Short mmCIF file of C-alpha atoms (C1' of nucleotides) in Angstrom, two decimals:
data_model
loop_
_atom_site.label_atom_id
_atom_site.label_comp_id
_atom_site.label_asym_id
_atom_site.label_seq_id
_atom_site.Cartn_x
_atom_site.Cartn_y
_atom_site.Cartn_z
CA UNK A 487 -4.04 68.61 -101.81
CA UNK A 488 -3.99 69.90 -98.25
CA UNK A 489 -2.28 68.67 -95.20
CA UNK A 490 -3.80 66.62 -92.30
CA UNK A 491 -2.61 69.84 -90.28
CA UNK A 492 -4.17 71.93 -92.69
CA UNK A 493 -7.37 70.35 -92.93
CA UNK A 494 -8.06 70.09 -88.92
CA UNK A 495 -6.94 73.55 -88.85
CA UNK A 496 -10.07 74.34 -91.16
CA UNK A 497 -12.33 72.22 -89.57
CA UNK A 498 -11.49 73.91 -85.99
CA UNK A 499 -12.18 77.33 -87.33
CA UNK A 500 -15.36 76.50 -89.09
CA UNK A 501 -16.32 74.98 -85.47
CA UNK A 502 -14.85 77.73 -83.36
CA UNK A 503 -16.71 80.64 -85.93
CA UNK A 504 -20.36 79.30 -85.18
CA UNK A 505 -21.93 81.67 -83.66
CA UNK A 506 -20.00 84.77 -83.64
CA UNK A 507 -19.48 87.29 -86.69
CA UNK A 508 -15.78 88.28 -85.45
CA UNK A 509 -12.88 85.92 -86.41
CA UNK A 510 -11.71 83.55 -84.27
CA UNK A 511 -8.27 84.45 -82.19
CA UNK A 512 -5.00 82.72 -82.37
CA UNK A 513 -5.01 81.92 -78.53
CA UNK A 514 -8.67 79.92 -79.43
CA UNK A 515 -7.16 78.11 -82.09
CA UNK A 516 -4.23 77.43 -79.69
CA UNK A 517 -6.38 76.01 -77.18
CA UNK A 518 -8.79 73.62 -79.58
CA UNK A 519 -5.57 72.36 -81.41
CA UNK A 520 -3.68 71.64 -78.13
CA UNK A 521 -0.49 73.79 -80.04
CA UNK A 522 1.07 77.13 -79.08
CA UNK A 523 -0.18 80.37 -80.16
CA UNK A 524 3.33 80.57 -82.02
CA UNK A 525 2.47 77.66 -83.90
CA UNK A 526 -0.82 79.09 -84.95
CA UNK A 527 0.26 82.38 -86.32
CA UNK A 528 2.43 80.38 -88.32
CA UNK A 529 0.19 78.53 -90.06
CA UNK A 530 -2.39 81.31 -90.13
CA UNK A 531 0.52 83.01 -92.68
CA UNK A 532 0.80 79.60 -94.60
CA UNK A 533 -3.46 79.05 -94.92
CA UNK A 534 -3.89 82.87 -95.99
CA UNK A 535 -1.32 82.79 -98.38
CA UNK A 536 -3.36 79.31 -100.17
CA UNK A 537 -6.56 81.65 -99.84
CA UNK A 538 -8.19 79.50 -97.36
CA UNK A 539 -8.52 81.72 -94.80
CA UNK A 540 -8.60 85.87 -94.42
CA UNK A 541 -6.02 86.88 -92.46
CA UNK A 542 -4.70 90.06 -91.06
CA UNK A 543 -2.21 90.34 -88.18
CA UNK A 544 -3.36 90.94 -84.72
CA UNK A 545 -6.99 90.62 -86.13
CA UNK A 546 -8.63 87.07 -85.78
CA UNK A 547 -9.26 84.90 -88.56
CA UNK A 548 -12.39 84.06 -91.09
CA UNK A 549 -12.71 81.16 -93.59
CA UNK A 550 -12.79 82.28 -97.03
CA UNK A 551 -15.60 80.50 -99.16
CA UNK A 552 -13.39 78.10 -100.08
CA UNK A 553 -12.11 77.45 -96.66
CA UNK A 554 -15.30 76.91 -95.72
CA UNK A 555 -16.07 74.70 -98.48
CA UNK A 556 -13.12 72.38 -97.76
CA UNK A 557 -13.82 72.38 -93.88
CA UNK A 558 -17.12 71.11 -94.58
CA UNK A 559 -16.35 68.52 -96.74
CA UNK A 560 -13.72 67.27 -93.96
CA UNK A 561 -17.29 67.52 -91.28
CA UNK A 562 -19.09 65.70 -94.20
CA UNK A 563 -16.35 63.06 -94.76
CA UNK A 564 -16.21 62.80 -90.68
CA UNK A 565 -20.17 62.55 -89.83
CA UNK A 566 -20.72 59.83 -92.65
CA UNK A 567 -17.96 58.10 -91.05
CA UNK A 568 -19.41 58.16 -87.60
CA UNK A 569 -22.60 56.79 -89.34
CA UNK A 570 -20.99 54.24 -90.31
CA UNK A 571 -18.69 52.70 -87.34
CA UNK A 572 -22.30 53.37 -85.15
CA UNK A 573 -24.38 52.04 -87.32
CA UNK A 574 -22.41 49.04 -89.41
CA UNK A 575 -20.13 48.28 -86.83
CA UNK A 576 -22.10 48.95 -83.52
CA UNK A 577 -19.54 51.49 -82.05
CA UNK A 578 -21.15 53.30 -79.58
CA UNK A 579 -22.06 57.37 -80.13
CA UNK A 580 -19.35 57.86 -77.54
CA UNK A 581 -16.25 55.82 -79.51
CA UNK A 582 -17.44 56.87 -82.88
CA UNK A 583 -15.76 60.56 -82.98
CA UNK A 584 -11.88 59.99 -82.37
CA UNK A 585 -11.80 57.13 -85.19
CA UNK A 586 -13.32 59.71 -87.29
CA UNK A 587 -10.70 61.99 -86.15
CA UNK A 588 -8.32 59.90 -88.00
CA UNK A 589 -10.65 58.47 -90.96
CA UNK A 590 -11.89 62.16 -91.94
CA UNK A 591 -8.77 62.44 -93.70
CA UNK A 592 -8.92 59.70 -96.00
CA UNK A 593 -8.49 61.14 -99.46
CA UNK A 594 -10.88 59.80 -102.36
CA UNK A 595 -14.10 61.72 -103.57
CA UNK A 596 -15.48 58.06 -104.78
CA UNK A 597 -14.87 56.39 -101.40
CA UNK A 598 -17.13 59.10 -99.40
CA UNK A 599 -19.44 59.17 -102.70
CA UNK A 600 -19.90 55.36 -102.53
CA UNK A 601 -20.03 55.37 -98.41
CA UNK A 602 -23.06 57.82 -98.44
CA UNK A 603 -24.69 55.23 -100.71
CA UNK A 604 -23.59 52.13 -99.24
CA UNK A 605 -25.32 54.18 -95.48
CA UNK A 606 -28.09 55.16 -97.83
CA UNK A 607 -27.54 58.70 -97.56
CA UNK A 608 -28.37 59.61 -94.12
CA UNK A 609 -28.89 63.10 -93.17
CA UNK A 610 -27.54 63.31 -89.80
CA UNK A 611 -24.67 61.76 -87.72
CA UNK A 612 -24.95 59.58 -84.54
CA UNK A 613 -25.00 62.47 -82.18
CA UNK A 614 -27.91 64.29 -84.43
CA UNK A 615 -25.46 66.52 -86.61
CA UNK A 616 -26.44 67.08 -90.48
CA UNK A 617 -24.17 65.81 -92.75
CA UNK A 618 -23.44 68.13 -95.21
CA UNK A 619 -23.67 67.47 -98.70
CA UNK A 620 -20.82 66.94 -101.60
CA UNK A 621 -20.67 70.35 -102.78
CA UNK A 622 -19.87 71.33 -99.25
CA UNK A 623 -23.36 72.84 -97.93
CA UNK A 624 -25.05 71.88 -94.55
CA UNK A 625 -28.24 72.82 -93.95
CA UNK A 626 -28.95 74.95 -90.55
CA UNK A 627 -31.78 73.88 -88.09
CA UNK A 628 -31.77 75.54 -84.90
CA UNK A 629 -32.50 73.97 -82.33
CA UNK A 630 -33.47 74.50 -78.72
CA UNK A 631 -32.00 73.84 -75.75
CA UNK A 632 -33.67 71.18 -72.89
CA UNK A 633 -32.88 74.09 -70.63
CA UNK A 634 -34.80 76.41 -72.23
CA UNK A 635 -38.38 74.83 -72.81
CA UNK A 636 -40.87 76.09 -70.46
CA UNK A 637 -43.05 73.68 -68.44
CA UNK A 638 -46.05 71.46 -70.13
CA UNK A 639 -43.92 71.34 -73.36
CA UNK A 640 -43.26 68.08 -75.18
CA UNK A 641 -40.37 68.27 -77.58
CA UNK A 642 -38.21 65.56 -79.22
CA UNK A 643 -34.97 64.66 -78.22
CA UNK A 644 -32.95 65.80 -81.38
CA UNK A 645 -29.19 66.39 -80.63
CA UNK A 646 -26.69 67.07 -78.43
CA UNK A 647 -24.48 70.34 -78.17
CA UNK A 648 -21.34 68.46 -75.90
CA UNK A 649 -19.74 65.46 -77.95
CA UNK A 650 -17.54 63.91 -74.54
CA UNK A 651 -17.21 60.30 -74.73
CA UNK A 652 -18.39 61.44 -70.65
CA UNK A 653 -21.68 63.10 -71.63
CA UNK A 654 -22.97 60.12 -74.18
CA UNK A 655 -22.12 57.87 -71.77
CA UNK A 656 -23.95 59.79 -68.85
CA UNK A 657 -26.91 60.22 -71.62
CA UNK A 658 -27.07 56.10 -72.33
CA UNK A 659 -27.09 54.80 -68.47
CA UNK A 660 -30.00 57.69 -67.74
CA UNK A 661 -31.50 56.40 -71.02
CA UNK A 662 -31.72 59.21 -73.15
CA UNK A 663 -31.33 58.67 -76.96
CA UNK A 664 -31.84 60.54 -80.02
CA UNK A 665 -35.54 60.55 -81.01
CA UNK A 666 -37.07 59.96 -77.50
CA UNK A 667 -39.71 62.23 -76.68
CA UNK A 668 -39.59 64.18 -73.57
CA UNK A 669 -42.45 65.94 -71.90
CA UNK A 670 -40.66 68.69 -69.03
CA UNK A 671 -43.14 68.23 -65.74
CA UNK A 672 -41.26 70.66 -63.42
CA UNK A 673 -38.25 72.74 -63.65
CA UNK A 674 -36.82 73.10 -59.94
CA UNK A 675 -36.91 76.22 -58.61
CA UNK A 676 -33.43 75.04 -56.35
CA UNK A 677 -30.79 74.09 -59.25
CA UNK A 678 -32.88 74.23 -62.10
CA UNK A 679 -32.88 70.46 -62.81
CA UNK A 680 -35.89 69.19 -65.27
CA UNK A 681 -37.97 66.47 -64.28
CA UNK A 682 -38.85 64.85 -67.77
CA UNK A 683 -41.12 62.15 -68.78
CA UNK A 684 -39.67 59.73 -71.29
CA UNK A 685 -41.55 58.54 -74.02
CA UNK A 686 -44.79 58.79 -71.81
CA UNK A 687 -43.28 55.90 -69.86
CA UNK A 688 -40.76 56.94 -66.86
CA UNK A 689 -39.85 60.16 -65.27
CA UNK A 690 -36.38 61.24 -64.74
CA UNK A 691 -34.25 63.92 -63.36
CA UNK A 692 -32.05 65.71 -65.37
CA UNK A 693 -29.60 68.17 -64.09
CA UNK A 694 -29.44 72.02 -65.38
CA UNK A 695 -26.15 71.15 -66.94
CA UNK A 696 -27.03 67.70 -69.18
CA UNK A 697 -30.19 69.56 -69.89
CA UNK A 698 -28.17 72.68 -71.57
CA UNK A 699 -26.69 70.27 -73.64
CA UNK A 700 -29.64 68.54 -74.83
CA UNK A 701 -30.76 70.12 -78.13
CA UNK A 702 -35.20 69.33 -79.00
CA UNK A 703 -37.03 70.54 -81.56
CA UNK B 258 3.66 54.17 -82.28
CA UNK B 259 4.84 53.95 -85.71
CA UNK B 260 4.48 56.98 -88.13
CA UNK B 261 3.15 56.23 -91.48
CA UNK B 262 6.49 55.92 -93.52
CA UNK B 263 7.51 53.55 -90.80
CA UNK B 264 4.62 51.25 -91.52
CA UNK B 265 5.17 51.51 -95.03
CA UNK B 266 8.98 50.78 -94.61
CA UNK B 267 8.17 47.69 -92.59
CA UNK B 268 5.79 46.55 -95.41
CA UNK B 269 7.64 47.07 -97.99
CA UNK B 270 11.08 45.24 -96.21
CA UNK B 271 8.42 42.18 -95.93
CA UNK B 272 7.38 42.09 -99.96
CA UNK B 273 10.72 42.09 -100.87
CA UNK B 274 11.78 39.88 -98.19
CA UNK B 275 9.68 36.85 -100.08
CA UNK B 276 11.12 34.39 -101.56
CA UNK B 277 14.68 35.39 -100.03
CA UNK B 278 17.18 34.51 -97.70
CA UNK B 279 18.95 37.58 -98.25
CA UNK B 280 18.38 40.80 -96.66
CA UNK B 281 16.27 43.42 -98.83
CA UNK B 282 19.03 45.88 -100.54
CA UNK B 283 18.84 49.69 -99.75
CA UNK B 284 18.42 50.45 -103.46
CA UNK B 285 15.64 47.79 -103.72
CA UNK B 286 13.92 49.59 -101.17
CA UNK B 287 14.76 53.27 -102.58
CA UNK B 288 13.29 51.86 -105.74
CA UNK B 289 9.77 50.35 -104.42
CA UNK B 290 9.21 53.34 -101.94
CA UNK B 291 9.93 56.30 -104.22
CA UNK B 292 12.78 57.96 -102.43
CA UNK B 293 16.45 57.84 -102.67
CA UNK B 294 19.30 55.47 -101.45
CA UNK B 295 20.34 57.93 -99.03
CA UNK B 296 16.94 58.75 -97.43
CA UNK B 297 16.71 54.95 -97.28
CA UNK B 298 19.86 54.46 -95.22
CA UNK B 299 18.38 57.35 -92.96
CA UNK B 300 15.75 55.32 -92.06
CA UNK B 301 17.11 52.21 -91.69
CA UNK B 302 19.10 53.31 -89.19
CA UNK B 303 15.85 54.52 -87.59
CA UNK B 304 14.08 51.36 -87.56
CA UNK B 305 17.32 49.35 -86.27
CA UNK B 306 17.24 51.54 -83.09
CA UNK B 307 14.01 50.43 -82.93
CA UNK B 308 14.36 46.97 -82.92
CA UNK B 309 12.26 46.13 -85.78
CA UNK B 310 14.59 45.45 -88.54
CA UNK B 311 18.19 43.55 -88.33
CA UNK B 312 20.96 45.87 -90.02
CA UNK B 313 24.49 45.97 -90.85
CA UNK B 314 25.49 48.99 -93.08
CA UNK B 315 26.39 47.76 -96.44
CA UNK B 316 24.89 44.18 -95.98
CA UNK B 317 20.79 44.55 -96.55
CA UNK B 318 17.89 44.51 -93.78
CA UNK B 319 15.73 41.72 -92.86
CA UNK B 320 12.65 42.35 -90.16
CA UNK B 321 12.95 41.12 -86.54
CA UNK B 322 10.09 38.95 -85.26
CA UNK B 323 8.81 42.53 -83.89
CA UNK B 324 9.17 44.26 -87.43
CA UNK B 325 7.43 41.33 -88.84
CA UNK B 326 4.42 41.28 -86.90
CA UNK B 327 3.59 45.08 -87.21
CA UNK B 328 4.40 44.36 -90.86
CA UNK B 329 1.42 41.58 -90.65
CA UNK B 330 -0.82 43.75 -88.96
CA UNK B 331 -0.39 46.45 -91.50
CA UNK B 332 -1.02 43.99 -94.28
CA UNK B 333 -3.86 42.51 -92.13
CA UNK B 334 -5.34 45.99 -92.11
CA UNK B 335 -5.16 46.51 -95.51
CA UNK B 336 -6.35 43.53 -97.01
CA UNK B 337 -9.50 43.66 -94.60
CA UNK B 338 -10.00 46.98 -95.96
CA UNK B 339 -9.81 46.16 -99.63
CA UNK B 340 -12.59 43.36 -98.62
CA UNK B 341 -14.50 46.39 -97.44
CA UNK B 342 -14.49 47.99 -100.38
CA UNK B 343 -14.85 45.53 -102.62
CA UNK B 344 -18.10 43.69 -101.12
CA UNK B 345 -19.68 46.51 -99.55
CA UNK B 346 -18.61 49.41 -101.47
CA UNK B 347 -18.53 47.79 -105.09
CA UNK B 348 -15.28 49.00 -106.19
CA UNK B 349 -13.39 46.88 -108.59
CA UNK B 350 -10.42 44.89 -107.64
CA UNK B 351 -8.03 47.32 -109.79
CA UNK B 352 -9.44 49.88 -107.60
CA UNK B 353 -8.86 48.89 -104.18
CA UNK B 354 -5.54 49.02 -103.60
CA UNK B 355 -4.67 52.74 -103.70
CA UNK B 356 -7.49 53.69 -101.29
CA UNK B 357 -6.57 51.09 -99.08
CA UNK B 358 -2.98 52.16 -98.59
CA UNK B 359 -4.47 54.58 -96.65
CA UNK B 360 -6.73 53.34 -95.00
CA UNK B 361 -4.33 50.67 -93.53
CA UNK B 362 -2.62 53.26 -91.00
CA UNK B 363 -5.91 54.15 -89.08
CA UNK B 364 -4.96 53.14 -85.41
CA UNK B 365 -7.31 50.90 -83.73
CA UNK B 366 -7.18 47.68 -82.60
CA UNK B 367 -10.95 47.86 -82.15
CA UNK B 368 -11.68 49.08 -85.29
CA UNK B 369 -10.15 46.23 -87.30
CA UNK B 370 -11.54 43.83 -85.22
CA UNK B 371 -15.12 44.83 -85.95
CA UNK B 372 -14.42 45.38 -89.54
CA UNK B 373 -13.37 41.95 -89.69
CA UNK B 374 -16.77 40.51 -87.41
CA UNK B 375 -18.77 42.98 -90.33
CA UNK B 376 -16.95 41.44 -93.43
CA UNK B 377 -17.57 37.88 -92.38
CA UNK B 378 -14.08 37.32 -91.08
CA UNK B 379 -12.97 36.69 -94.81
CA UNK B 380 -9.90 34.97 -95.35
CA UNK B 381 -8.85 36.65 -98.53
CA UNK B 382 -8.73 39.90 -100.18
CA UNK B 383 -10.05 40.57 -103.62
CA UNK B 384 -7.08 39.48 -105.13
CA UNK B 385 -7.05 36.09 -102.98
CA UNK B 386 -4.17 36.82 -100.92
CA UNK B 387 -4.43 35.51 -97.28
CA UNK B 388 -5.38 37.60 -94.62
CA UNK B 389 -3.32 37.58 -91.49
CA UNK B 390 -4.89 37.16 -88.29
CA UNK B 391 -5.10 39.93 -85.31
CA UNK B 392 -1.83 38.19 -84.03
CA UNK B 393 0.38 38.98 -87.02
CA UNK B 394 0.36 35.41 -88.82
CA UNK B 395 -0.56 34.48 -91.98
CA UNK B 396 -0.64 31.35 -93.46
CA UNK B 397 1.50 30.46 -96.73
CA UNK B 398 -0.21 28.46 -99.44
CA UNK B 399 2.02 27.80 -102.69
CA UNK B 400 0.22 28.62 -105.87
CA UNK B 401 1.29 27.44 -108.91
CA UNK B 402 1.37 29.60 -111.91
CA UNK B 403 -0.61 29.00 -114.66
CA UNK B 404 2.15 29.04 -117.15
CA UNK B 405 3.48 25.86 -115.12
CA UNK B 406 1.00 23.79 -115.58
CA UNK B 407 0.93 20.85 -118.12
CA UNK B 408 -1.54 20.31 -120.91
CA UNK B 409 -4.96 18.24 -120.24
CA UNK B 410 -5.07 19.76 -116.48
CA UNK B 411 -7.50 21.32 -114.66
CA UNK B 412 -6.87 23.83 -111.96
CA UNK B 413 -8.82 26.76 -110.24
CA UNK B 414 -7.61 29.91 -110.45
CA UNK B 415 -7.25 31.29 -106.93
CA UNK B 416 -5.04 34.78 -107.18
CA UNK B 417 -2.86 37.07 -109.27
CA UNK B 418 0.95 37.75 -108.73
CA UNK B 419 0.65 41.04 -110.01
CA UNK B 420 -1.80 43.68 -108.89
CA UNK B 421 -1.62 46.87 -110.80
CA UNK B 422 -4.58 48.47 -112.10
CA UNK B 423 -3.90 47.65 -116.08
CA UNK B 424 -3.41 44.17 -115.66
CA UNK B 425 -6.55 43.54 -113.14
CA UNK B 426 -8.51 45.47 -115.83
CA UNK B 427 -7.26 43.12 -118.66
CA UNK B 428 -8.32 39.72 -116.67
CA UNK B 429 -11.66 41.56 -116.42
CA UNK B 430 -12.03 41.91 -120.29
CA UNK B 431 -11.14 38.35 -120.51
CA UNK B 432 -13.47 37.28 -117.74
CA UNK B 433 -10.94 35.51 -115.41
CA UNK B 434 -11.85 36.06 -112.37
CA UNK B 435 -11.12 34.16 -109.55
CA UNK B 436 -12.25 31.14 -108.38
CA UNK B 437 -13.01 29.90 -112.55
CA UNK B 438 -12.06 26.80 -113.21
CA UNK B 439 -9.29 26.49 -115.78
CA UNK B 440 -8.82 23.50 -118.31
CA UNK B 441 -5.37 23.75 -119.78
CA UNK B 442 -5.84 22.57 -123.46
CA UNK B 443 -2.61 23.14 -125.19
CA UNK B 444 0.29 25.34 -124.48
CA UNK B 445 1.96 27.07 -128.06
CA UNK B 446 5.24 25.98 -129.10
CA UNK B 447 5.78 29.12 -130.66
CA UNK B 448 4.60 31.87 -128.02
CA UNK B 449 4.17 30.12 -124.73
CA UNK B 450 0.37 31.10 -124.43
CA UNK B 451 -2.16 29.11 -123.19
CA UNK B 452 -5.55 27.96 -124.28
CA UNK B 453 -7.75 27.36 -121.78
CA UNK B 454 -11.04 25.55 -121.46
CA UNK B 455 -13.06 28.53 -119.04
CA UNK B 456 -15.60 26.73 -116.16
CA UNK B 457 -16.18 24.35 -119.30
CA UNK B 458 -17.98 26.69 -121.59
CA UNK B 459 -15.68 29.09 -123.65
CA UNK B 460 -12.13 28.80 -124.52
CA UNK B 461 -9.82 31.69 -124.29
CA UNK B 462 -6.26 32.47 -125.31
CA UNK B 463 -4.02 33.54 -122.44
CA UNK B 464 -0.33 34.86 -123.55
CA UNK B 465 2.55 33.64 -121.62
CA UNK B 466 2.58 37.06 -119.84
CA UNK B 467 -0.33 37.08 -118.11
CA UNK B 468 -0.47 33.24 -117.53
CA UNK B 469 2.92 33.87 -115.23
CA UNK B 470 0.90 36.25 -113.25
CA UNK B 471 -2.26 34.00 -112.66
CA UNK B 472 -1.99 31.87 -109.45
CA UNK B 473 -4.15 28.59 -109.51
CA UNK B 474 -4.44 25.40 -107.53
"C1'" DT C 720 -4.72 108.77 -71.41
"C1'" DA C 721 -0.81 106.64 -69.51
"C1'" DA C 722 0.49 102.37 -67.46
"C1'" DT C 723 -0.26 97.64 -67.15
"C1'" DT C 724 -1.80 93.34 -68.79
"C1'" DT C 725 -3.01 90.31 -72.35
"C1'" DT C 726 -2.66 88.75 -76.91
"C1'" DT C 727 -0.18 88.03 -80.90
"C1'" DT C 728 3.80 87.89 -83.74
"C1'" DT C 729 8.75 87.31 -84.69
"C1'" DA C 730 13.22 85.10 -84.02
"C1'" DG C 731 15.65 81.23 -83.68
"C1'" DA C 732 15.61 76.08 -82.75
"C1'" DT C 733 14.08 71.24 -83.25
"C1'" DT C 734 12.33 66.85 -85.41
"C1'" DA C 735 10.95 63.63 -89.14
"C1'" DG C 736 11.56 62.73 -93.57
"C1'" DT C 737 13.42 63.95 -97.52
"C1'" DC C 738 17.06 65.62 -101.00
"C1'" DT C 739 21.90 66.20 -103.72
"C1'" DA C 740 26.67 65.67 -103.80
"C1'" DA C 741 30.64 63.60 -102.06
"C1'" DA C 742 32.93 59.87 -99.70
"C1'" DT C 743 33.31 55.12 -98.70
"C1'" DT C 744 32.64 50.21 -99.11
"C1'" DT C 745 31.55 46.21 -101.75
"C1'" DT C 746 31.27 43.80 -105.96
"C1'" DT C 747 32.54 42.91 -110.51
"C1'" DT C 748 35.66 42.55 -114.17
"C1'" DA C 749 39.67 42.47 -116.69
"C1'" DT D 1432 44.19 40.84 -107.48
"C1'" DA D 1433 44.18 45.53 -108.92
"C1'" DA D 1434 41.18 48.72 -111.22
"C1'" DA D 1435 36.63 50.03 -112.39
"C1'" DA D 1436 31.87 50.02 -111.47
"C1'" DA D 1437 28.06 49.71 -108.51
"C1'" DA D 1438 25.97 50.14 -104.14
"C1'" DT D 1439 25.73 52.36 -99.87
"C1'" DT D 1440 26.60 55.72 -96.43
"C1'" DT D 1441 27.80 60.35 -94.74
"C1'" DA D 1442 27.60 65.35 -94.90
"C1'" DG D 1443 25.04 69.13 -95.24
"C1'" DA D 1444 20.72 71.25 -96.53
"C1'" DC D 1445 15.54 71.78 -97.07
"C1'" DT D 1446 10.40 71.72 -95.69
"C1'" DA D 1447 6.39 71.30 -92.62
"C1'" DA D 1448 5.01 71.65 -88.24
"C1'" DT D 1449 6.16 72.41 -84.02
"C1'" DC D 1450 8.49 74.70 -79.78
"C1'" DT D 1451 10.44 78.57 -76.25
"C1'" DA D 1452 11.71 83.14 -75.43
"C1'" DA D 1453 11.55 87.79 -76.69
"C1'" DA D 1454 9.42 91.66 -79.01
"C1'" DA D 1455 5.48 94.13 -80.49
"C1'" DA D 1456 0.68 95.36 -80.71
"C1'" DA D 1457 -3.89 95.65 -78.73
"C1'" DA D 1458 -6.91 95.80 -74.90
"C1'" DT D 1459 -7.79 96.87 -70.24
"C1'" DT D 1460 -7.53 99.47 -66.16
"C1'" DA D 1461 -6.42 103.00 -63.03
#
DNA sequence: TAATTTTTTTAGATTAGTCTAAATTTTTTA
DNA sequence: TAAAAAATTTAGACTAATCTAAAAAAATTA
């Protein structure tokens, strides 16, 4: 049985890793756990010696399979929670992650079993991330970037790559939700903003820096 | 904020507080939280400077109006919980309890409140024990037990006095479960057990045991 | 490539919660 | 009510997770 430490120590490299081959440094892990980077080599040692990690000194750190195993059944026991404060108790996409934060760490392989069911198994969270499965496996779309989609296009509003309670909220007064479909009309030559047309209904402006954060397909 | 052990401290000081004028004993407490005498006294000490509990080395603790409410909430928490999985989740009423005592130090005011809107605002857990309200009270009915009640009566059986996993599991074999009504047929000289007269269909056996542990009105 | 800067680790402390063993206080009993 | 027993507290230590300050290693720059 691992620690709550221990756990959100996983969970932050799995998150910090994505993307990059290299391990992730001590100062990054500092940063994302709000701790010291004296605290971190410490319980670098303490995760390498339980074989969740591989370690070496000075070098940056990798999740072992199992790491990455438990780390994703911490996402998966986090994501079906968010699915279900959104969705059974009408939290908002914005409130959802922080009491996750807390009920992620929950220990009982029947309560998340009998949760999936109970949500009837959904494959993705409130902010459009999959929920991986029990045996610790998430599939990997890729998605594309708002920013990125050329004129003309119409793509599908599928995710979003910034989780601040700040940015959802931003997203829900300009109206745009998961599964809206959004046709870019013009991207500005000035600041790069998008002008978008929602759902073939209303137009809207959407800054160069919501619309790197908006993940289509 | 309280840390976990201090919740569970406070809860604990309020079970054995029932039925007592007394102050709960340090080795009463070592006893029902696992630990020793000494790491009990640490505490205790703790939660005095606190304000929550009343304490006078050597004499016992009680809780202070303070250390009573978050005690309440606590309980609140938990018994709304063990609703949750019971209804929604299907668990069995033996099974509740252990996930629960987790689950009952999640911090957020919010959260309980919509758990309770979702669940109906139930006034009873699985095992029928009240369930205080988001200002710390709880209202006191007194039960009788079924071992006190005299032949040719009829009573509904309304909660247990005992919760652990063996004995819920045993009243499920029998088919007591609550809310049944209960005819009291004759009580044996020799054994104290009771036949009863089940929701007027079936008559069952009950030893003396388990009809001490069966709360009915 | 040598010097400087940055990053990381080590050393030594701290806090919450726990422990054992010893000391002290209260209660029981003779 | 004095002695014995039981209950409780104190003393001193341990672990996990953290910290600051100092030392060491790696990376950058001149």
């Amino acid at each position: 049985m691992y620690s709550f430490t221990e756990e959100n120590y996983l969970k932050t490299i799995f998150y910090l890793s994505i993307g990059t081959q290299e391990g992730v440094s001590t100062n990054a892990l500092a940063d994302s756990t709000n701790t010291r980077a004296a605290s971190v080599s410490d319980m670098l040692k303490r995760l390498a010696e339980k074989g969740l990690i591989n370690y070496q000194k000075y070098r940056g750190v990798t999740l072992t399979e199992e790491g990455e195993r438990l780390a994703l059944l911490v996402i998966r026991k986090h994501r079906l929670w968010e699915v279900f404060l959104a969705e059974k108790l009408q939290f908002g996409w914005d409130e959802v992650h922080v009491i996750a934060e807390e009920l992620e760490h929950i220990r009982s392989e029947r309560l998340i079993e009998k949760l999936d069911a109970f949500l009837g198994y959904p494959k993705f969270d409130p902010h459009g991330d999959p929920i991986p499965n029990a045996a610790g496996e998430m599939p990997r779309f890729i998605y594309r970037k708002l920013s990125e989609i050329v004129e003309g296009t119409t793509v599908i509003m599928t995710g979003v790559s910034e989780h601040s309670p700040a940015f959802l909220q931003h997203l829900d007064k300009a109206g745009l939700t998961l599964g809206c479909q959004l046709k870019v009309n013009e991207i500005s030559d000035f600041d790069k903003s998008v002008s978008v047309l929602i759902d073939n209904v209303r137009t809207l402006f959407v800054s160069h820096e919501v619309a790197k954060n908006l993940l289509v397909k």
